[in-house]
mmCIF file of C-alpha atoms and ligand atoms in Angstrom:
data_model
loop_
_atom_site.group_PDB
_atom_site.id
_atom_site.type_symbol
_atom_site.label_atom_id
_atom_site.label_comp_id
_atom_site.label_asym_id
_atom_site.label_seq_id
_atom_site.Cartn_x
_atom_site.Cartn_y
_atom_site.Cartn_z
ATOM 1 C CA MET A 226 27.509 3.183 2.812
ATOM 2 C CA THR A 227 26.206 0.073 2.898
ATOM 3 C CA ARG A 228 23.955 -1.226 0.111
ATOM 4 C CA HIS A 229 21.335 -3.349 1.864
ATOM 5 C CA PRO A 230 19.383 -5.648 -0.238
ATOM 6 C CA GLU A 231 16.877 -5.243 -2.018
ATOM 7 C CA THR A 232 15.134 -8.289 -3.103
ATOM 8 C CA ILE A 233 15.244 -11.009 -0.025
ATOM 9 C CA PHE A 234 14.378 -14.846 -0.247
ATOM 10 C CA VAL A 235 12.899 -16.073 2.720
ATOM 11 C CA LEU A 236 12.903 -19.631 4.314
ATOM 12 C CA THR A 237 10.457 -20.375 6.603
ATOM 13 C CA GLY A 238 9.884 -23.606 8.598
ATOM 14 C CA ALA A 239 8.108 -24.627 11.861
ATOM 15 C CA GLY A 240 10.508 -22.401 14.203
ATOM 16 C CA VAL A 241 9.132 -19.348 12.806
ATOM 17 C CA SER A 242 5.349 -20.875 14.522
ATOM 18 C CA ALA A 243 7.166 -22.429 17.392
ATOM 19 C CA GLU A 244 6.499 -19.322 20.450
ATOM 20 C CA SER A 245 3.052 -19.769 18.539
ATOM 21 C CA GLY A 246 2.467 -22.971 21.192
ATOM 22 C CA LEU A 247 2.621 -24.629 17.270
ATOM 23 C CA GLY A 248 4.649 -28.105 17.014
ATOM 24 C CA THR A 249 7.783 -28.391 15.312
ATOM 25 C CA PHE A 250 8.331 -31.619 13.583
ATOM 26 C CA ARG A 251 12.236 -32.942 15.005
ATOM 27 C CA ASP A 252 12.868 -31.473 18.288
ATOM 28 C CA ARG A 253 12.587 -32.952 21.027
ATOM 29 C CA GLY A 254 8.548 -33.817 21.965
ATOM 30 C CA GLY A 255 8.218 -32.120 17.959
ATOM 31 C CA ILE A 256 5.301 -34.148 16.235
ATOM 32 C CA TRP A 257 7.472 -36.371 14.340
ATOM 33 C CA ALA A 258 8.924 -37.885 17.820
ATOM 34 C CA ARG A 259 5.296 -38.823 19.055
ATOM 35 C CA PHE A 260 4.013 -39.398 15.548
ATOM 36 C CA ASP A 261 5.132 -41.972 12.846
ATOM 37 C CA PRO A 262 4.694 -40.059 9.852
ATOM 38 C CA MET A 263 4.433 -42.816 7.661
ATOM 39 C CA LYS A 264 1.082 -43.471 9.475
ATOM 40 C CA LEU A 265 0.226 -40.260 8.990
ATOM 41 C CA ALA A 266 1.674 -38.074 6.423
ATOM 42 C CA THR A 267 1.562 -40.730 3.714
ATOM 43 C CA PRO A 268 -0.622 -40.738 0.719
ATOM 44 C CA GLU A 269 -0.869 -44.915 1.912
ATOM 45 C CA ALA A 270 -1.984 -44.332 4.960
ATOM 46 C CA TYR A 271 -4.698 -42.037 4.035
ATOM 47 C CA ALA A 272 -6.033 -44.411 1.809
ATOM 48 C CA ALA A 273 -5.356 -47.377 4.559
ATOM 49 C CA ASP A 274 -6.492 -45.450 7.094
ATOM 50 C CA PRO A 275 -8.700 -41.755 6.535
ATOM 51 C CA ASP A 276 -10.139 -41.558 9.524
ATOM 52 C CA THR A 277 -6.820 -42.122 11.509
ATOM 53 C CA VAL A 278 -4.804 -39.572 9.377
ATOM 54 C CA LEU A 279 -8.153 -37.629 9.060
ATOM 55 C CA ASP A 280 -8.111 -36.932 12.564
ATOM 56 C CA PHE A 281 -4.546 -35.874 13.236
ATOM 57 C CA TYR A 282 -4.980 -32.983 10.653
ATOM 58 C CA ASP A 283 -8.494 -32.580 12.329
ATOM 59 C CA HIS A 284 -6.167 -31.785 15.640
ATOM 60 C CA ARG A 285 -3.801 -29.194 14.049
ATOM 61 C CA ARG A 286 -6.153 -27.508 12.049
ATOM 62 C CA ARG A 287 -7.961 -26.540 15.511
ATOM 63 C CA GLY A 288 -4.845 -25.612 16.863
ATOM 64 C CA VAL A 289 -3.284 -23.773 13.969
ATOM 65 C CA ILE A 290 -7.117 -21.474 14.549
ATOM 66 C CA ALA A 291 -6.537 -21.224 18.028
ATOM 67 C CA ALA A 292 -2.794 -20.024 17.492
ATOM 68 C CA GLU A 293 -2.158 -16.722 16.884
ATOM 69 C CA PRO A 294 0.318 -14.228 15.347
ATOM 70 C CA ASN A 295 3.763 -13.926 16.832
ATOM 71 C CA ALA A 296 6.508 -10.975 16.336
ATOM 72 C CA ALA A 297 8.672 -12.991 13.960
ATOM 73 C CA HIS A 298 5.571 -13.217 11.770
ATOM 74 C CA VAL A 299 4.743 -9.667 12.471
ATOM 75 C CA ALA A 300 8.613 -8.592 11.302
ATOM 76 C CA LEU A 301 8.148 -10.351 7.976
ATOM 77 C CA ALA A 302 5.103 -8.568 7.051
ATOM 78 C CA GLN A 303 6.664 -5.319 7.718
ATOM 79 C CA ALA A 304 9.684 -6.235 5.785
ATOM 80 C CA GLU A 305 7.361 -7.475 2.980
ATOM 81 C CA ALA A 306 5.628 -4.116 2.978
ATOM 82 C CA ARG A 307 9.164 -1.667 3.388
ATOM 83 C CA LEU A 308 10.786 -3.290 0.791
ATOM 84 C CA ALA A 309 8.175 -2.685 -1.542
ATOM 85 C CA GLY A 310 7.643 0.502 -0.454
ATOM 86 C CA ARG A 311 11.477 0.934 -1.699
ATOM 87 C CA GLY A 312 10.999 -1.053 -4.742
ATOM 88 C CA GLY A 313 12.106 -4.266 -3.850
ATOM 89 C CA ARG A 314 10.596 -7.783 -3.009
ATOM 90 C CA LEU A 315 10.881 -9.845 0.017
ATOM 91 C CA PHE A 316 9.515 -13.891 -1.275
ATOM 92 C CA LEU A 317 8.199 -15.434 1.771
ATOM 93 C CA CYS A 318 8.528 -19.284 1.021
ATOM 94 C CA THR A 319 7.094 -21.075 3.793
ATOM 95 C CA GLN A 320 7.223 -25.133 4.648
ATOM 96 C CA ASN A 321 4.446 -24.456 6.953
ATOM 97 C CA VAL A 322 0.843 -25.126 6.835
ATOM 98 C CA ASP A 323 -0.809 -22.943 9.101
ATOM 99 C CA ASP A 324 -1.894 -19.269 8.321
ATOM 100 C CA LEU A 325 0.115 -17.227 10.662
ATOM 101 C CA HIS A 326 2.159 -15.021 7.934
ATOM 102 C CA GLU A 327 -0.666 -14.164 6.642
ATOM 103 C CA ARG A 328 -2.656 -13.307 9.653
ATOM 104 C CA ALA A 329 -0.157 -10.905 10.712
ATOM 105 C CA GLY A 330 -0.119 -9.073 7.745
ATOM 106 C CA SER A 331 2.447 -10.504 4.914
ATOM 107 C CA GLN A 332 0.823 -10.637 0.886
ATOM 108 C CA ALA A 333 2.088 -12.526 -0.747
ATOM 109 C CA VAL A 334 2.952 -16.372 0.641
ATOM 110 C CA THR A 335 4.044 -19.168 -0.929
ATOM 111 C CA HIS A 336 3.136 -22.545 0.965
ATOM 112 C CA MET A 337 5.329 -25.115 -0.830
ATOM 113 C CA HIS A 338 3.711 -27.823 1.906
ATOM 114 C CA GLY A 339 0.237 -26.632 0.848
ATOM 115 C CA GLU A 340 -2.237 -25.545 3.240
ATOM 116 C CA LEU A 341 -4.034 -27.037 6.317
ATOM 117 C CA LEU A 342 -7.190 -24.386 6.033
ATOM 118 C CA LYS A 343 -8.042 -25.864 2.823
ATOM 119 C CA ALA A 344 -9.373 -29.180 1.164
ATOM 120 C CA ARG A 345 -8.527 -30.685 -1.789
ATOM 121 C CA CYS A 346 -10.997 -32.991 -3.556
ATOM 122 C CA CYS A 347 -9.302 -36.243 -4.613
ATOM 123 C CA ALA A 348 -12.501 -36.761 -7.239
ATOM 124 C CA CYS A 349 -11.916 -33.637 -9.515
ATOM 125 C CA GLY A 350 -8.679 -31.488 -7.913
ATOM 126 C CA THR A 351 -10.679 -28.820 -6.342
ATOM 127 C CA VAL A 352 -9.123 -27.275 -3.893
ATOM 128 C CA THR A 353 -11.708 -25.122 -1.011
ATOM 129 C CA PRO A 354 -11.032 -23.031 2.067
ATOM 130 C CA TRP A 355 -11.735 -25.678 4.902
ATOM 131 C CA ARG A 356 -11.928 -24.652 8.574
ATOM 132 C CA ALA A 357 -13.889 -27.342 9.476
ATOM 133 C CA ASP A 358 -12.884 -30.289 11.081
ATOM 134 C CA LEU A 359 -12.916 -32.672 7.544
ATOM 135 C CA THR A 360 -14.557 -35.672 7.947
ATOM 136 C CA ARG A 361 -15.302 -39.143 4.919
ATOM 137 C CA ALA A 362 -18.989 -37.484 5.269
ATOM 138 C CA ASP A 363 -18.274 -34.286 3.766
ATOM 139 C CA ALA A 364 -18.804 -34.161 -0.301
ATOM 140 C CA CYS A 365 -16.753 -31.492 -2.642
ATOM 141 C CA PRO A 366 -18.605 -28.525 -2.940
ATOM 142 C CA ALA A 367 -17.229 -28.818 -6.367
ATOM 143 C CA CYS A 368 -18.113 -31.780 -7.859
ATOM 144 C CA GLY A 369 -20.326 -33.095 -5.197
ATOM 145 C CA ALA A 370 -18.231 -36.966 -4.315
ATOM 146 C CA GLU A 371 -18.353 -37.911 -1.465
ATOM 147 C CA GLY A 372 -15.498 -39.314 0.888
ATOM 148 C CA ARG A 373 -13.043 -37.430 -1.317
ATOM 149 C CA MET A 374 -11.861 -34.621 0.695
ATOM 150 C CA ARG A 375 -8.129 -34.429 1.972
ATOM 151 C CA PRO A 376 -5.901 -31.908 3.581
ATOM 152 C CA ASP A 377 -4.662 -29.548 0.456
ATOM 153 C CA VAL A 378 -1.421 -30.594 1.849
ATOM 154 C CA VAL A 379 2.193 -32.177 0.883
ATOM 155 C CA TRP A 380 2.730 -35.524 2.457
ATOM 156 C CA PHE A 381 5.970 -37.126 2.131
ATOM 157 C CA GLY A 382 6.426 -39.166 -1.546
ATOM 158 C CA GLU A 383 4.248 -36.511 -3.178
ATOM 159 C CA MET A 384 5.804 -33.239 -5.298
ATOM 160 C CA PRO A 385 5.640 -29.980 -3.265
ATOM 161 C CA MET A 386 4.090 -26.988 -4.708
ATOM 162 C CA HIS A 387 5.201 -24.099 -6.634
ATOM 163 C CA LEU A 388 8.766 -25.177 -7.339
ATOM 164 C CA ASP A 389 8.782 -23.255 -10.244
ATOM 165 C CA ALA A 390 8.427 -19.980 -8.894
ATOM 166 C CA ILE A 391 10.237 -20.875 -5.625
ATOM 167 C CA GLU A 392 13.136 -21.695 -8.305
ATOM 168 C CA ALA A 393 12.935 -18.221 -10.031
ATOM 169 C CA ALA A 394 12.689 -16.201 -7.203
ATOM 170 C CA LEU A 395 15.940 -17.463 -5.552
ATOM 171 C CA ALA A 396 17.484 -16.834 -8.809
ATOM 172 C CA GLU A 397 16.287 -13.328 -8.404
ATOM 173 C CA ALA A 398 17.410 -12.707 -5.174
ATOM 174 C CA ASP A 399 20.260 -10.848 -3.841
ATOM 175 C CA LEU A 400 20.151 -12.397 0.231
ATOM 176 C CA PHE A 401 18.414 -15.856 0.991
ATOM 177 C CA VAL A 402 17.762 -16.196 4.889
ATOM 178 C CA ALA A 403 16.454 -19.394 6.688
ATOM 179 C CA VAL A 404 14.238 -19.243 9.869
ATOM 180 C CA GLY A 405 12.994 -22.038 11.970
ATOM 181 C CA THR A 406 13.826 -25.221 9.467
ATOM 182 C CA SER A 407 15.654 -27.775 10.575
ATOM 183 C CA GLY A 408 17.822 -28.347 7.199
ATOM 184 C CA ALA A 409 16.377 -31.860 7.254
ATOM 185 C CA VAL A 410 14.143 -31.727 4.794
ATOM 186 C CA TYR A 411 14.376 -31.607 1.038
ATOM 187 C CA PRO A 412 13.885 -29.507 -1.741
ATOM 188 C CA ALA A 413 13.311 -26.740 1.240
ATOM 189 C CA ALA A 414 17.046 -28.187 2.937
ATOM 190 C CA GLY A 415 18.872 -27.856 -0.371
ATOM 191 C CA TYR A 416 17.610 -23.778 -1.547
ATOM 192 C CA VAL A 417 20.559 -23.397 0.828
ATOM 193 C CA ARG A 418 23.235 -24.626 -1.340
ATOM 194 C CA GLN A 419 21.670 -23.122 -4.539
ATOM 195 C CA ALA A 420 21.993 -19.887 -3.203
ATOM 196 C CA ARG A 421 25.206 -20.000 -2.486
ATOM 197 C CA ALA A 422 26.012 -21.729 -6.141
ATOM 198 C CA LEU A 423 24.554 -18.239 -7.384
ATOM 199 C CA GLY A 424 26.602 -16.407 -5.534
ATOM 200 C CA ILE A 425 24.384 -14.696 -2.924
ATOM 201 C CA PRO A 426 24.648 -14.184 0.722
ATOM 202 C CA THR A 427 22.830 -16.643 3.351
ATOM 203 C CA CYS A 428 21.794 -16.296 6.595
ATOM 204 C CA GLU A 429 19.859 -18.743 9.012
ATOM 205 C CA ILE A 430 17.951 -17.706 12.298
ATOM 206 C CA ASN A 431 17.147 -20.675 14.797
ATOM 207 C CA LEU A 432 17.376 -21.475 18.169
ATOM 208 C CA GLU A 433 20.776 -23.542 17.439
ATOM 209 C CA PRO A 434 22.912 -24.554 14.769
ATOM 210 C CA CYS A 435 20.306 -26.436 11.986
ATOM 211 C CA ASP A 436 21.884 -29.575 10.420
ATOM 212 C CA ASN A 437 22.815 -27.995 7.460
ATOM 213 C CA ALA A 438 24.311 -25.021 9.437
ATOM 214 C CA ASP A 439 27.710 -25.431 7.343
ATOM 215 C CA ALA A 440 26.005 -24.598 4.197
ATOM 216 C CA PHE A 441 25.231 -20.951 5.277
ATOM 217 C CA ASP A 442 27.440 -18.219 5.459
ATOM 218 C CA ALA A 443 26.321 -16.280 8.272
ATOM 219 C CA ALA A 444 23.852 -17.029 11.505
ATOM 220 C CA ARG A 445 21.746 -15.264 13.910
ATOM 221 C CA TYR A 446 20.728 -18.050 17.128
ATOM 222 C CA GLY A 447 18.049 -17.442 19.036
ATOM 223 C CA PRO A 448 14.083 -16.974 19.617
ATOM 224 C CA ALA A 449 12.739 -16.105 16.051
ATOM 225 C CA SER A 450 10.426 -13.642 17.594
ATOM 226 C CA GLU A 451 13.631 -11.900 19.258
ATOM 227 C CA ALA A 452 16.527 -13.007 16.787
ATOM 228 C CA LEU A 453 14.416 -12.248 13.520
ATOM 229 C CA PRO A 454 13.327 -8.481 14.269
ATOM 230 C CA ARG A 455 17.127 -7.410 15.278
ATOM 231 C CA TYR A 456 18.371 -9.105 12.182
ATOM 232 C CA LEU A 457 15.509 -7.404 9.610
ATOM 233 C CA ALA A 458 16.263 -4.349 11.571
ATOM 234 C CA ASP A 459 19.770 -4.499 11.029
ATOM 235 C CA LEU A 460 18.857 -4.697 7.291
ATOM 236 C CA GLY A 461 17.267 -1.000 6.857
ATOM 237 C CA LEU A 462 13.849 -3.171 7.165
HETATM 238 P P1 OAD B 432 11.484 -29.520 12.011
HETATM 239 O O1 OAD B 432 10.844 -29.223 13.627
HETATM 240 O O2 OAD B 432 12.268 -30.218 10.798
HETATM 241 O O3 OAD B 432 12.390 -27.902 12.057
HETATM 242 C C1 OAD B 432 12.497 -27.087 13.396
HETATM 243 C C2 OAD B 432 13.572 -25.849 13.966
HETATM 244 O O4 OAD B 432 12.906 -24.820 14.485
HETATM 245 C C3 OAD B 432 15.036 -26.375 14.351
HETATM 246 O O5 OAD B 432 16.141 -26.030 13.783
HETATM 247 C C4 OAD B 432 14.856 -25.884 15.311
HETATM 248 O O6 OAD B 432 16.232 -25.388 16.143
HETATM 249 C C5 OAD B 432 13.461 -24.721 15.435
HETATM 250 N N1 OAD B 432 12.955 -23.986 16.291
HETATM 251 C C6 OAD B 432 12.233 -24.558 17.356
HETATM 252 N N2 OAD B 432 11.679 -23.186 18.286
HETATM 253 C C7 OAD B 432 12.275 -22.078 17.078
HETATM 254 C C8 OAD B 432 12.367 -20.868 17.824
HETATM 255 N N3 OAD B 432 11.531 -20.871 18.758
HETATM 256 N N4 OAD B 432 12.516 -19.725 17.238
HETATM 257 C C9 OAD B 432 13.577 -20.186 16.349
HETATM 258 N N5 OAD B 432 14.017 -21.721 16.478
HETATM 259 C C10 OAD B 432 13.382 -22.705 16.244
HETATM 260 O O7 OAD B 432 10.426 -28.133 11.055
HETATM 261 P P2 OAD B 432 10.741 -28.006 9.427
HETATM 262 O O8 OAD B 432 12.375 -27.518 8.902
HETATM 263 O O9 OAD B 432 9.950 -26.808 9.307
HETATM 264 O O10 OAD B 432 6.699 -30.959 6.132
HETATM 265 O O11 OAD B 432 10.098 -29.031 8.753
HETATM 266 C C11 OAD B 432 10.251 -29.281 7.632
HETATM 267 C C12 OAD B 432 9.476 -30.404 7.572
HETATM 268 O O12 OAD B 432 9.499 -31.464 7.700
HETATM 269 C C13 OAD B 432 7.530 -29.565 7.797
HETATM 270 O O13 OAD B 432 7.006 -28.905 6.381
HETATM 271 C C14 OAD B 432 6.833 -30.582 7.114
HETATM 272 C C15 OAD B 432 7.383 -32.027 8.371
HETATM 273 O O14 OAD B 432 7.851 -33.229 7.997
HETATM 274 C C16 OAD B 432 5.442 -32.085 5.674
HETATM 275 O O15 OAD B 432 4.503 -32.172 6.485
HETATM 276 C C17 OAD B 432 5.862 -32.753 4.286
#
């Protein structure tokens, strides 16, 4: 009898939300093909021109609110519940700043690049749920400081979030799956090699081979909304 994995580490990237209409970054016509990340997604850009940076994230926040989860998000939420029901665990680590995994029903999502629907006060550090546009007139609900709110997302040059919990989950996994990520941004891009070093089988699900495709043991190519549900079903999930 085939032994199904009981502790699965899933890393998702922009490709999982592409069929929900949210842009990827590095594909042709992607966000970083059209906009310079150094002018929009760094602490220096925010210090030099906060209005432009806030406008960029306002636009993306509106897009997230208007989007709906797709079959890939739903399949991951179902797999999480099914694994939990048989005493296993699906650890969902996403680089995405949208909330589509949560809206599809995933109970535990680790957002290593932060969340667009939250704002952080640069004065006191308090993180607040935030769905409206963010302007320099906004005051922090916790400390009252004005003009110090920023999107609670990770910018280039900043440390990704929850790294200790992610490393611990990776060490416990018996399967590593990366879905819709280009393998271009570290530390996430390095997790497949870490998994390999730990002896954990690895699989990539993507439209096409990602930058570090040679690091994976297995691959399923196709749109995430089709390839991922099929793959999870093959795992009995
Ligand atoms: P990328 O835009 O770099 O890569 C998207 C990946 O998704 C590519 O490998 C595509 O082939 C794949 N893809 C596109 N459509 C797909 C579909 N329908 N089904 C399956 N795969 C599909 O996005 P990420 O790897 O997520 O960070 O980018 C990583 C980080 O770079 C982002 O979190 C963001 C960005 O800079 C920050 O902003 C800090």
